[in-house]
CSV table of C-alpha atoms (C1' of nucleotides) in Angstrom, one decimal:
chain,number,residue,atom,x,y,z
A,1,MET,CA,-36.8,281.2,152.9
A,2,PHE,CA,-39.7,279.4,154.1
A,3,GLU,CA,-38.1,276.1,154.3
A,4,LEU,CA,-37.0,275.9,157.7
A,5,LEU,CA,-40.6,276.8,158.8
A,6,PHE,CA,-42.7,274.3,156.9
A,7,LYS,CA,-40.4,271.1,157.8
A,8,SER,CA,-40.6,272.6,161.0
A,9,ILE,CA,-44.0,272.1,161.2
A,10,THR,CA,-44.8,269.0,158.8
A,11,ASP,CA,-42.3,267.5,161.2
A,12,LYS,CA,-45.3,267.8,164.4
A,13,ILE,CA,-48.6,267.6,162.0
A,14,GLU,CA,-49.8,266.9,158.6
A,15,ILE,CA,-50.9,269.5,156.6
A,16,SER,CA,-51.2,270.7,152.5
A,17,LEU,CA,-49.3,272.7,150.8
A,18,ILE,CA,-51.8,275.1,149.7
A,19,GLU,CA,-52.6,275.8,154.2
A,20,LEU,CA,-49.1,276.0,154.9
A,21,ASP,CA,-48.6,278.5,151.6
A,22,SER,CA,-50.9,279.9,153.3
A,23,VAL,CA,-49.1,280.0,156.9
A,24,GLN,CA,-46.6,281.6,155.1
A,25,SER,CA,-48.6,284.5,154.3
A,26,PHE,CA,-49.2,285.5,157.6
A,27,PHE,CA,-45.7,285.8,158.3
A,28,THR,CA,-43.0,288.6,157.3
A,29,THR,CA,-38.7,289.3,157.0
A,30,LYS,CA,-36.3,290.5,158.6
A,31,LYS,CA,-33.2,290.8,158.4
A,32,LEU,CA,-31.3,291.6,161.0
A,33,ARG,CA,-27.2,293.1,161.3
A,34,ARG,CA,-24.9,291.6,164.6
A,35,LYS,CA,-25.8,293.2,167.2
A,36,GLN,CA,-28.9,294.2,165.9
A,37,TYR,CA,-32.6,294.7,168.4
A,38,LEU,CA,-35.3,292.6,167.4
A,39,LEU,CA,-37.0,293.3,171.7
A,40,GLN,CA,-35.5,295.5,173.6
A,41,GLU,CA,-36.3,295.5,177.8
A,42,GLY,CA,-38.9,297.1,178.7
A,43,ASP,CA,-40.1,297.8,174.9
A,44,VAL,CA,-43.1,296.0,173.4
A,45,CYS,CA,-42.5,292.2,172.4
A,46,LYS,CA,-44.9,292.5,168.9
A,47,TYR,CA,-43.3,289.8,167.5
A,48,ILE,CA,-42.6,286.3,167.6
A,49,ALA,CA,-39.3,285.7,165.4
A,50,PHE,CA,-38.2,282.3,163.8
A,51,VAL,CA,-34.9,282.2,163.2
A,52,THR,CA,-34.1,281.3,159.8
A,53,LYS,CA,-30.2,282.4,159.5
A,54,GLY,CA,-27.8,282.9,162.1
A,55,VAL,CA,-27.7,283.5,166.3
A,56,LEU,CA,-29.8,285.4,168.6
A,57,LYS,CA,-29.6,285.1,172.2
A,58,SER,CA,-32.5,286.9,174.9
A,59,TYR,CA,-31.2,287.7,177.9
A,60,THR,CA,-32.3,289.9,181.2
A,61,ILE,CA,-29.3,291.9,182.8
A,62,ASP,CA,-29.5,292.7,186.4
A,63,GLU,CA,-29.1,295.6,189.1
A,64,LYS,CA,-25.0,295.0,188.8
A,65,GLY,CA,-25.0,295.3,185.0
A,66,ALA,CA,-24.8,291.7,184.5
A,67,GLU,CA,-26.4,289.7,182.0
A,68,HIS,CA,-28.1,286.1,181.9
A,69,ILE,CA,-28.8,283.9,178.5
A,70,ILE,CA,-32.5,283.3,178.8
A,71,GLN,CA,-31.8,281.3,175.3
A,72,PHE,CA,-30.0,281.4,172.4
A,73,ALA,CA,-32.1,280.9,168.7
A,74,THR,CA,-30.2,279.3,165.8
A,75,GLU,CA,-31.6,278.5,162.8
A,76,GLY,CA,-34.4,276.3,163.1
A,77,TRP,CA,-35.8,277.4,166.6
A,78,TRP,CA,-38.5,280.4,167.5
A,79,VAL,CA,-37.3,283.9,169.6
A,80,SER,CA,-39.8,286.2,171.9
A,81,ASP,CA,-40.7,287.2,174.9
A,82,ASN,CA,-43.4,284.9,175.9
A,83,TYR,CA,-45.2,287.5,179.3
A,84,SER,CA,-44.7,290.3,177.1
A,85,PHE,CA,-45.7,289.2,173.1
A,86,LEU,CA,-48.9,287.4,175.0
A,87,THR,CA,-49.8,290.4,177.5
A,88,GLY,CA,-48.8,293.2,175.4
A,89,LEU,CA,-47.0,294.5,178.5
A,90,ALA,CA,-42.9,295.8,178.4
A,91,ALA,CA,-40.1,293.3,178.2
A,92,SER,CA,-38.1,292.1,180.4
A,93,TYR,CA,-35.7,290.0,178.0
A,94,THR,CA,-33.2,292.0,175.0
A,95,ILE,CA,-33.1,289.6,172.0
A,96,ASP,CA,-30.0,290.5,169.5
A,97,ALA,CA,-28.4,289.3,167.1
A,98,MET,CA,-24.8,287.2,167.2
A,99,GLU,CA,-24.3,287.3,164.2
A,100,ASP,CA,-25.9,288.7,160.8
A,101,SER,CA,-29.6,287.6,160.9
A,102,GLU,CA,-32.1,286.5,159.0
A,103,LEU,CA,-36.2,286.1,160.1
A,104,LEU,CA,-39.6,285.1,160.5
A,105,LEU,CA,-42.1,287.3,162.0
A,106,ILE,CA,-45.2,287.4,162.7
A,107,THR,CA,-47.5,289.5,165.8
A,108,HIS,CA,-50.0,289.2,167.7
A,109,ALA,CA,-52.9,290.1,165.4
A,110,ALA,CA,-51.3,288.0,162.6
A,111,MET,CA,-51.3,285.2,165.1
A,112,GLU,CA,-54.6,284.8,166.3
A,113,GLU,CA,-56.2,285.4,162.6
A,114,MET,CA,-53.3,282.6,161.6
A,115,LEU,CA,-54.4,280.3,164.1
A,116,PHE,CA,-58.3,281.0,163.3
A,117,ALA,CA,-57.6,279.7,159.8
A,118,ILE,CA,-55.7,277.3,160.5
A,119,PRO,CA,-56.7,275.1,163.4
A,120,LYS,CA,-54.0,272.7,162.3
A,121,MET,CA,-52.0,275.3,163.9
A,122,GLU,CA,-52.8,275.2,167.4
A,123,LYS,CA,-52.0,271.3,167.0
A,124,TYR,CA,-48.0,272.6,165.7
A,125,PHE,CA,-47.7,274.9,168.1
A,126,ARG,CA,-48.9,273.3,171.2
A,127,ILE,CA,-46.1,270.5,170.2
A,128,LEU,CA,-44.0,273.1,169.6
A,129,PHE,CA,-44.6,274.6,173.5
A,130,GLN,CA,-45.2,271.2,174.7
A,131,ASN,CA,-40.9,270.7,173.5
A,132,ASN,CA,-39.9,273.2,175.2
A,133,ILE,CA,-41.2,273.0,178.5
A,134,ILE,CA,-39.3,269.8,179.0
A,135,ALA,CA,-36.4,271.0,177.2
A,136,ILE,CA,-36.6,274.1,180.1
A,137,GLN,CA,-36.8,272.3,182.9
A,138,ASN,CA,-34.7,270.0,182.1
A,139,ARG,CA,-32.1,273.1,182.5
A,140,LEU,CA,-33.1,274.6,185.1
A,141,VAL,CA,-32.7,269.9,186.7
A,142,CYS,CA,-29.8,271.1,185.6
A,143,SER,CA,-29.2,274.2,187.0
A,144,LEU,CA,-30.2,272.8,190.2
A,145,THR,CA,-27.8,269.3,191.0
A,146,GLN,CA,-24.5,270.3,189.0
A,147,THR,CA,-21.6,271.5,189.4
A,148,ALA,CA,-20.3,274.4,186.6
A,149,GLU,CA,-17.6,271.6,184.8
A,150,GLU,CA,-21.0,269.4,184.2
A,151,LYS,CA,-23.0,272.2,183.2
A,152,TYR,CA,-20.7,272.6,180.4
A,153,LYS,CA,-19.6,269.3,178.8
A,154,LYS,CA,-24.0,268.5,179.0
A,155,MET,CA,-23.4,272.0,176.9
A,156,ASN,CA,-21.2,271.1,174.6
A,157,ASP,CA,-23.0,267.5,174.5
A,158,ASP,CA,-26.7,269.0,173.9
A,159,TYR,CA,-25.4,272.2,171.0
A,160,PRO,CA,-21.9,271.2,170.0
A,161,ASN,CA,-22.3,274.3,166.9
A,162,ILE,CA,-23.5,277.1,169.6
A,163,ILE,CA,-20.5,276.3,171.5
A,164,GLN,CA,-18.0,277.0,168.5
A,165,ARG,CA,-20.5,280.2,167.2
A,166,VAL,CA,-20.6,282.7,169.8
A,167,PRO,CA,-18.7,284.0,172.6
A,168,GLN,CA,-17.3,282.4,175.9
A,169,HIS,CA,-18.7,284.7,178.3
A,170,THR,CA,-22.0,284.2,176.4
A,171,ILE,CA,-21.5,280.5,177.3
A,172,ALA,CA,-20.9,281.8,180.7
A,173,SER,CA,-23.3,283.7,181.3
A,174,PHE,CA,-25.9,281.0,179.8
A,175,LEU,CA,-25.0,278.3,182.2
A,176,GLY,CA,-25.1,280.9,185.2
A,177,ILE,CA,-21.0,280.8,186.2
A,178,THR,CA,-18.4,283.4,185.3
A,179,PRO,CA,-16.2,284.1,182.7
A,180,GLU,CA,-12.8,283.1,185.3
A,181,THR,CA,-15.1,279.8,185.9
A,182,LEU,CA,-15.9,278.9,182.5
A,183,SER,CA,-11.8,279.8,181.0
A,184,ARG,CA,-10.4,277.3,184.0
A,185,ILE,CA,-13.3,274.5,183.6
A,186,ARG,CA,-11.8,274.5,179.6
A,187,LYS,CA,-8.1,274.5,180.6
A,188,GLN,CA,-8.9,272.1,183.0
A,189,ARG,CA,-10.8,269.4,180.9
A,190,ALA,CA,-8.3,270.6,178.0
A,191,GLY,CA,-7.3,267.2,176.0
A,192,LYS,CA,-10.4,264.7,177.2
A,193,ASP,CA,-13.1,263.4,175.7
B,1,MET,CA,-64.8,267.0,190.8
B,2,PHE,CA,-64.8,268.5,187.2
B,3,GLU,CA,-65.7,272.3,188.0
B,4,LEU,CA,-62.2,272.9,188.8
B,5,LEU,CA,-60.4,271.4,185.5
B,6,PHE,CA,-64.0,273.6,184.2
B,7,LYS,CA,-62.2,276.5,185.3
B,8,SER,CA,-59.3,276.1,184.1
B,9,ILE,CA,-60.6,275.4,180.2
B,10,THR,CA,-62.9,278.6,180.6
B,11,ASP,CA,-60.4,280.3,181.8
B,12,LYS,CA,-58.6,280.2,178.7
B,13,ILE,CA,-60.6,279.4,175.7
B,14,GLU,CA,-64.4,279.8,174.5
B,15,ILE,CA,-66.5,275.8,174.9
B,16,SER,CA,-70.4,275.1,175.4
B,17,LEU,CA,-71.5,273.0,178.3
B,18,ILE,CA,-71.7,270.2,175.7
B,19,GLU,CA,-68.3,270.3,175.2
B,20,LEU,CA,-67.3,270.7,178.6
B,21,ASP,CA,-69.6,267.0,179.0
B,22,SER,CA,-67.5,265.2,176.2
B,23,VAL,CA,-63.9,266.5,177.2
B,24,GLN,CA,-65.2,265.0,180.9
B,25,SER,CA,-65.4,262.0,179.7
B,26,PHE,CA,-61.7,261.5,178.6
B,27,PHE,CA,-61.1,261.2,182.3
B,28,THR,CA,-61.2,259.3,185.2
B,29,THR,CA,-61.0,259.7,188.4
B,30,LYS,CA,-58.3,258.8,191.1
B,31,LYS,CA,-57.6,259.3,194.2
B,32,LEU,CA,-54.4,258.9,196.4
B,33,ARG,CA,-53.0,258.8,199.9
B,34,ARG,CA,-50.1,260.7,200.9
B,35,LYS,CA,-46.9,259.2,200.7
B,36,GLN,CA,-48.5,257.3,197.4
B,37,TYR,CA,-46.3,257.7,194.0
B,38,LEU,CA,-48.5,258.3,190.6
B,39,LEU,CA,-45.7,257.6,189.3
B,40,GLN,CA,-42.2,256.2,190.0
B,41,GLU,CA,-38.3,256.8,187.5
B,42,GLY,CA,-38.0,254.3,185.2
B,43,ASP,CA,-41.7,253.8,184.2
B,44,VAL,CA,-43.6,255.3,181.9
B,45,CYS,CA,-46.0,258.6,182.8
B,46,LYS,CA,-49.0,256.9,180.9
B,47,TYR,CA,-51.3,260.1,182.0
B,48,ILE,CA,-51.2,264.0,182.2
B,49,ALA,CA,-53.3,264.5,185.7
B,50,PHE,CA,-54.8,267.3,187.0
B,51,VAL,CA,-54.8,267.9,191.0
B,52,THR,CA,-58.5,268.6,192.1
B,53,LYS,CA,-57.4,268.1,195.5
B,54,GLY,CA,-54.0,268.4,197.7
B,55,VAL,CA,-50.3,268.5,196.4
B,56,LEU,CA,-48.4,266.7,194.8
B,57,LYS,CA,-45.3,267.1,193.8
B,58,SER,CA,-42.4,266.1,190.3
B,59,TYR,CA,-38.6,265.7,191.0
B,60,THR,CA,-35.8,263.5,190.6
B,61,ILE,CA,-33.3,262.2,192.8
B,62,ASP,CA,-29.0,261.5,192.1
B,63,GLU,CA,-26.6,260.1,192.2
B,64,LYS,CA,-26.3,261.0,195.7
B,65,GLY,CA,-30.1,260.4,196.5
B,66,ALA,CA,-30.6,264.0,197.1
B,67,GLU,CA,-34.4,264.8,195.9
B,68,HIS,CA,-34.6,267.3,193.0
B,69,ILE,CA,-38.1,269.3,193.0
B,70,ILE,CA,-39.3,270.0,189.8
B,71,GLN,CA,-42.6,271.4,190.5
B,72,PHE,CA,-45.5,270.9,193.2
B,73,ALA,CA,-49.0,271.0,191.6
B,74,THR,CA,-52.1,272.2,194.0
B,75,GLU,CA,-55.6,272.0,193.0
B,76,GLY,CA,-56.5,273.3,189.7
B,77,TRP,CA,-52.3,272.4,188.3
B,78,TRP,CA,-51.4,269.8,185.7
B,79,VAL,CA,-48.8,267.7,186.8
B,80,SER,CA,-46.7,264.9,184.5
B,81,ASP,CA,-43.3,264.1,182.7
B,82,ASN,CA,-43.9,265.5,180.4
B,83,TYR,CA,-40.8,263.9,178.6
B,84,SER,CA,-42.3,259.9,179.2
B,85,PHE,CA,-46.2,260.6,178.6
B,86,LEU,CA,-44.8,262.1,175.0
B,87,THR,CA,-42.5,259.4,174.1
B,88,GLY,CA,-43.8,256.4,176.0
B,89,LEU,CA,-40.0,256.0,177.3
B,90,ALA,CA,-38.4,255.7,180.9
B,91,ALA,CA,-39.9,258.4,183.2
B,92,SER,CA,-36.8,260.3,185.0
B,93,TYR,CA,-39.5,262.2,187.4
B,94,THR,CA,-40.6,260.5,190.5
B,95,ILE,CA,-44.4,261.8,191.1
B,96,ASP,CA,-45.7,261.1,194.5
B,97,ALA,CA,-48.7,262.7,196.7
B,98,MET,CA,-47.9,265.0,199.3
B,99,GLU,CA,-51.5,265.5,200.8
B,100,ASP,CA,-54.5,262.5,200.4
B,101,SER,CA,-55.4,263.8,197.1
B,102,GLU,CA,-57.4,263.8,194.4
B,103,LEU,CA,-56.7,263.7,190.5
B,104,LEU,CA,-58.3,263.7,186.6
B,105,LEU,CA,-56.3,261.6,184.9
B,106,ILE,CA,-55.8,261.7,180.9
B,107,THR,CA,-53.8,258.6,179.0
B,108,HIS,CA,-52.1,259.5,176.1
B,109,ALA,CA,-54.9,257.7,173.9
B,110,ALA,CA,-57.7,259.3,175.3
B,111,MET,CA,-55.6,262.7,175.1
B,112,GLU,CA,-55.5,262.3,171.0
B,113,GLU,CA,-59.1,261.4,171.1
B,114,MET,CA,-60.0,263.9,172.8
B,115,LEU,CA,-57.9,266.7,170.5
B,116,PHE,CA,-59.0,265.5,168.3
B,117,ALA,CA,-63.4,265.1,168.8
B,118,ILE,CA,-62.7,268.7,170.0
B,119,PRO,CA,-60.1,270.7,168.5
B,120,LYS,CA,-60.8,273.3,171.1
B,121,MET,CA,-58.8,272.0,173.0
B,122,GLU,CA,-55.1,272.5,171.4
B,123,LYS,CA,-56.2,275.4,172.3
B,124,TYR,CA,-56.6,275.1,175.2
B,125,PHE,CA,-53.2,273.1,176.1
B,126,ARG,CA,-51.0,275.8,173.6
B,127,ILE,CA,-52.2,278.7,176.0
B,128,LEU,CA,-51.2,276.1,178.9
B,129,PHE,CA,-48.4,275.5,177.9
B,130,GLN,CA,-47.4,278.9,176.8
B,131,ASN,CA,-48.6,280.1,180.5
B,132,ASN,CA,-45.9,277.5,181.9
B,133,ILE,CA,-42.8,278.1,180.0
B,134,ILE,CA,-43.0,281.4,180.8
B,135,ALA,CA,-43.6,280.2,184.9
B,136,ILE,CA,-40.8,278.2,184.6
B,137,GLN,CA,-37.8,280.8,182.3
B,138,ASN,CA,-38.8,282.8,185.2
B,139,ARG,CA,-38.3,280.4,187.6
B,140,LEU,CA,-34.7,279.7,185.8
B,141,VAL,CA,-33.9,282.9,185.5
B,142,CYS,CA,-34.2,283.5,189.5
B,143,SER,CA,-32.4,279.6,190.2
B,144,LEU,CA,-29.4,281.9,188.1
B,145,THR,CA,-29.4,284.9,188.7
B,146,GLN,CA,-30.4,285.2,193.4
B,147,THR,CA,-29.2,284.3,195.9
B,148,ALA,CA,-30.7,282.3,198.8
B,149,GLU,CA,-32.5,284.9,200.0
B,150,GLU,CA,-33.9,285.9,197.4
B,151,LYS,CA,-35.2,283.2,196.2
B,152,TYR,CA,-36.5,282.0,199.5
B,153,LYS,CA,-38.5,285.9,199.4
B,154,LYS,CA,-39.8,285.3,196.2
B,155,MET,CA,-41.1,282.0,196.6
B,156,ASN,CA,-43.5,283.9,199.8
B,157,ASP,CA,-44.4,286.1,197.4
B,158,ASP,CA,-45.1,283.3,194.8
B,159,TYR,CA,-46.6,280.3,196.5
B,160,PRO,CA,-47.6,281.4,199.9
B,161,ASN,CA,-49.6,278.7,200.5
B,162,ILE,CA,-47.4,276.1,199.2
B,163,ILE,CA,-45.2,277.0,201.3
B,164,GLN,CA,-47.6,276.0,204.5
B,165,ARG,CA,-48.7,273.0,203.3
B,166,VAL,CA,-44.9,271.4,202.5
B,167,PRO,CA,-42.6,270.7,204.8
B,168,GLN,CA,-39.5,273.0,204.4
B,169,HIS,CA,-37.2,270.6,203.6
B,170,THR,CA,-39.0,270.0,200.5
B,171,ILE,CA,-39.6,274.1,199.9
B,172,ALA,CA,-35.4,273.7,199.9
B,173,SER,CA,-35.4,271.4,197.6
B,174,PHE,CA,-37.3,273.1,194.9
B,175,LEU,CA,-35.3,276.1,195.7
B,176,GLY,CA,-31.9,274.8,194.6
B,177,ILE,CA,-30.2,274.5,198.5
B,178,THR,CA,-29.9,273.1,201.7
B,179,PRO,CA,-32.7,272.4,204.3
B,180,GLU,CA,-30.0,274.1,206.9
B,181,THR,CA,-29.4,277.0,204.7
B,182,LEU,CA,-33.1,277.8,204.2
B,183,SER,CA,-34.1,277.0,208.3
B,184,ARG,CA,-30.7,279.9,208.8
B,185,ILE,CA,-32.3,282.3,205.8
B,186,ARG,CA,-36.0,282.1,208.3
B,187,LYS,CA,-34.3,283.4,211.2
B,188,GLN,CA,-32.9,286.3,209.7
B,189,ARG,CA,-35.9,286.5,208.6
B,190,ALA,CA,-38.3,286.5,211.4
B,191,GLY,CA,-40.1,289.8,212.0
B,192,LYS,CA,-38.7,291.5,209.1
B,193,ASP,CA,-41.8,291.8,206.0
C,1,DC,C1',0.5,301.3,165.5
C,2,DG,C1',-2.2,301.8,169.2
C,3,DC,C1',-6.5,300.5,171.3
C,4,DC,C1',-10.6,297.5,172.5
C,5,DG,C1',-13.1,293.2,173.6
C,6,DA,C1',-11.8,288.7,174.6
C,7,DG,C1',-9.8,285.5,177.6
C,8,DT,C1',-6.0,284.2,181.1
C,9,DT,C1',-4.2,283.8,185.4
C,10,DG,C1',-3.4,284.2,190.0
C,11,DA,C1',-4.8,285.1,195.1
C,12,DA,C1',-8.0,286.5,198.2
C,13,DC,C1',-12.6,286.6,199.6
C,14,DT,C1',-17.8,284.3,200.5
C,15,DG,C1',-21.7,282.3,200.3
C,16,DA,C1',-23.8,277.8,200.9
C,17,DA,C1',-23.0,273.4,201.3
C,18,DT,C1',-21.3,269.7,204.3
C,19,DC,C1',-21.1,267.2,208.6
C,20,DA,C1',-22.6,266.6,213.2
C,21,DA,C1',-25.0,266.7,216.8
C,22,DG,C1',-29.4,267.7,219.6
C,23,DA,C1',-34.8,269.8,220.4
C,24,DA,C1',-39.0,269.5,218.8
C,25,DA,C1',-42.6,268.1,216.2
C,26,DC,C1',-45.8,263.7,214.4
C,27,DG,C1',-48.1,259.8,213.8
C,28,DT,C1',-48.6,255.1,215.0
C,29,DG,C1',-49.3,250.8,216.7
C,30,DG,C1',-50.2,249.2,222.1
D,1,DC,C1',-53.5,258.6,225.2
D,2,DC,C1',-49.6,257.7,226.1
D,3,DA,C1',-44.7,256.2,225.0
D,4,DC,C1',-41.8,255.3,220.5
D,5,DG,C1',-39.5,256.2,216.8
D,6,DT,C1',-39.3,258.2,212.5
D,7,DT,C1',-39.4,262.2,210.4
D,8,DT,C1',-38.5,267.1,210.1
D,9,DC,C1',-36.2,271.4,212.2
D,10,DT,C1',-32.4,274.2,214.1
D,11,DT,C1',-27.3,275.3,215.3
D,12,DG,C1',-22.7,275.1,215.4
D,13,DA,C1',-18.4,273.8,213.0
D,14,DT,C1',-16.0,273.6,210.0
D,15,DT,C1',-14.7,273.7,204.0
D,16,DC,C1',-14.9,274.3,199.9
D,17,DA,C1',-16.6,276.1,194.8
D,18,DG,C1',-16.8,279.7,192.5
D,19,DT,C1',-16.5,285.3,193.0
D,20,DT,C1',-14.6,288.6,192.4
D,21,DC,C1',-10.7,292.0,191.6
D,22,DA,C1',-6.9,292.7,189.3
D,23,DA,C1',-3.4,292.6,186.6
D,24,DC,C1',-1.8,290.5,181.8
D,25,DT,C1',-1.9,288.4,177.3
D,26,DC,C1',-3.6,287.6,172.6
D,27,DG,C1',-5.5,288.7,167.9
D,28,DG,C1',-8.8,291.4,164.8
D,29,DC,C1',-9.6,296.0,163.4
D,30,DG,C1',-9.8,301.3,162.3
DNA sequence: CGCCGAGTTGAACTGAATCAAGAAACGTGG
DNA sequence: CCACGTTTCTTGATTCAGTTCAACTCGGCG
């Protein structure tokens, strides 16, 4: 259950087993069926979630009803609406499970307590967020500079496992292109690489 | 000189004057003339910089020679190539000054020492990065969902001071549109609001 | 068996890019 | 302080990548 989280932590910081045990005590576990919500737009995001099994997606819905994927989260990834979690204001993102999933949850209060009790964890999250910034910035640059085909190719290179696990129209939404365009690109690319 | 940095810190965490004084000791100052580089693509990003005066931009140049702005940084903002700074590998971004500027610099080694000496600063950076993630994610969503005009309007709302300080073609590049398109949008919008 | 969501394909359309040319603003050195 | 080159901005004409709309196919599931 907690092995993945421990691995994520020990990859980034030095920490004792006793402390890890203490970390564990701040989390609760949750199972989510496919299509179940972890968070709905407009609610307050009470938890940051660490995925131990399954795939979730976080997304916003625009005025026209179209989904725009912010992030996929599989095993070993964190997911939440950071803004809502931090401020306690209504979430602008929705998060749901694309497969039956298992999560470790921590509330804002538990997070504060944990960071107070185990200050090392500040460093863990600092590094985690720093890496996250690098990844999102990179995605932003790609979205500004690349063509639809280049985006899809990069997605294939960077997250081959996600491509295999989630429906194609969801990938399209993540890349910011229409399902039709993605379908055409795939047809065109068939055989390449 | 350091007031802005201290403000940025005390806005986020509880910290004593003595500790702030210690923080200060890990930084060096640097002045940059307009058009001077802080970092060139291919070099290693040795510093994270805190801007106390002026405006900088970080950007990549694509195969066609076009600039793509990653970030503007004015007074009170941090700027660096996080990836290069963290890994010590070649930077993929360039950073330069758009006005004569003044910076506080901290090296990777000094950063490590500082975080070791004043663990509270982990929390500062954790919060800083967390806010940063929120902002970049927000920008990403906008770049995926909004039209050129909507993007420009949002830019006006969010960063009116930057719009006034940097050339228009740089704004265009930040928004991921061409200077021509931005010029037309501005013409069309003249008088609106 | 029939329905429904997911994916494919085609044709028409469009927002923004590209290409090209001029006008204005800027700053640098004489 | 003016002249000249450079950079920035504007405007028009054309093109194109990707969207939109609509019809059709396929596979799974009640």
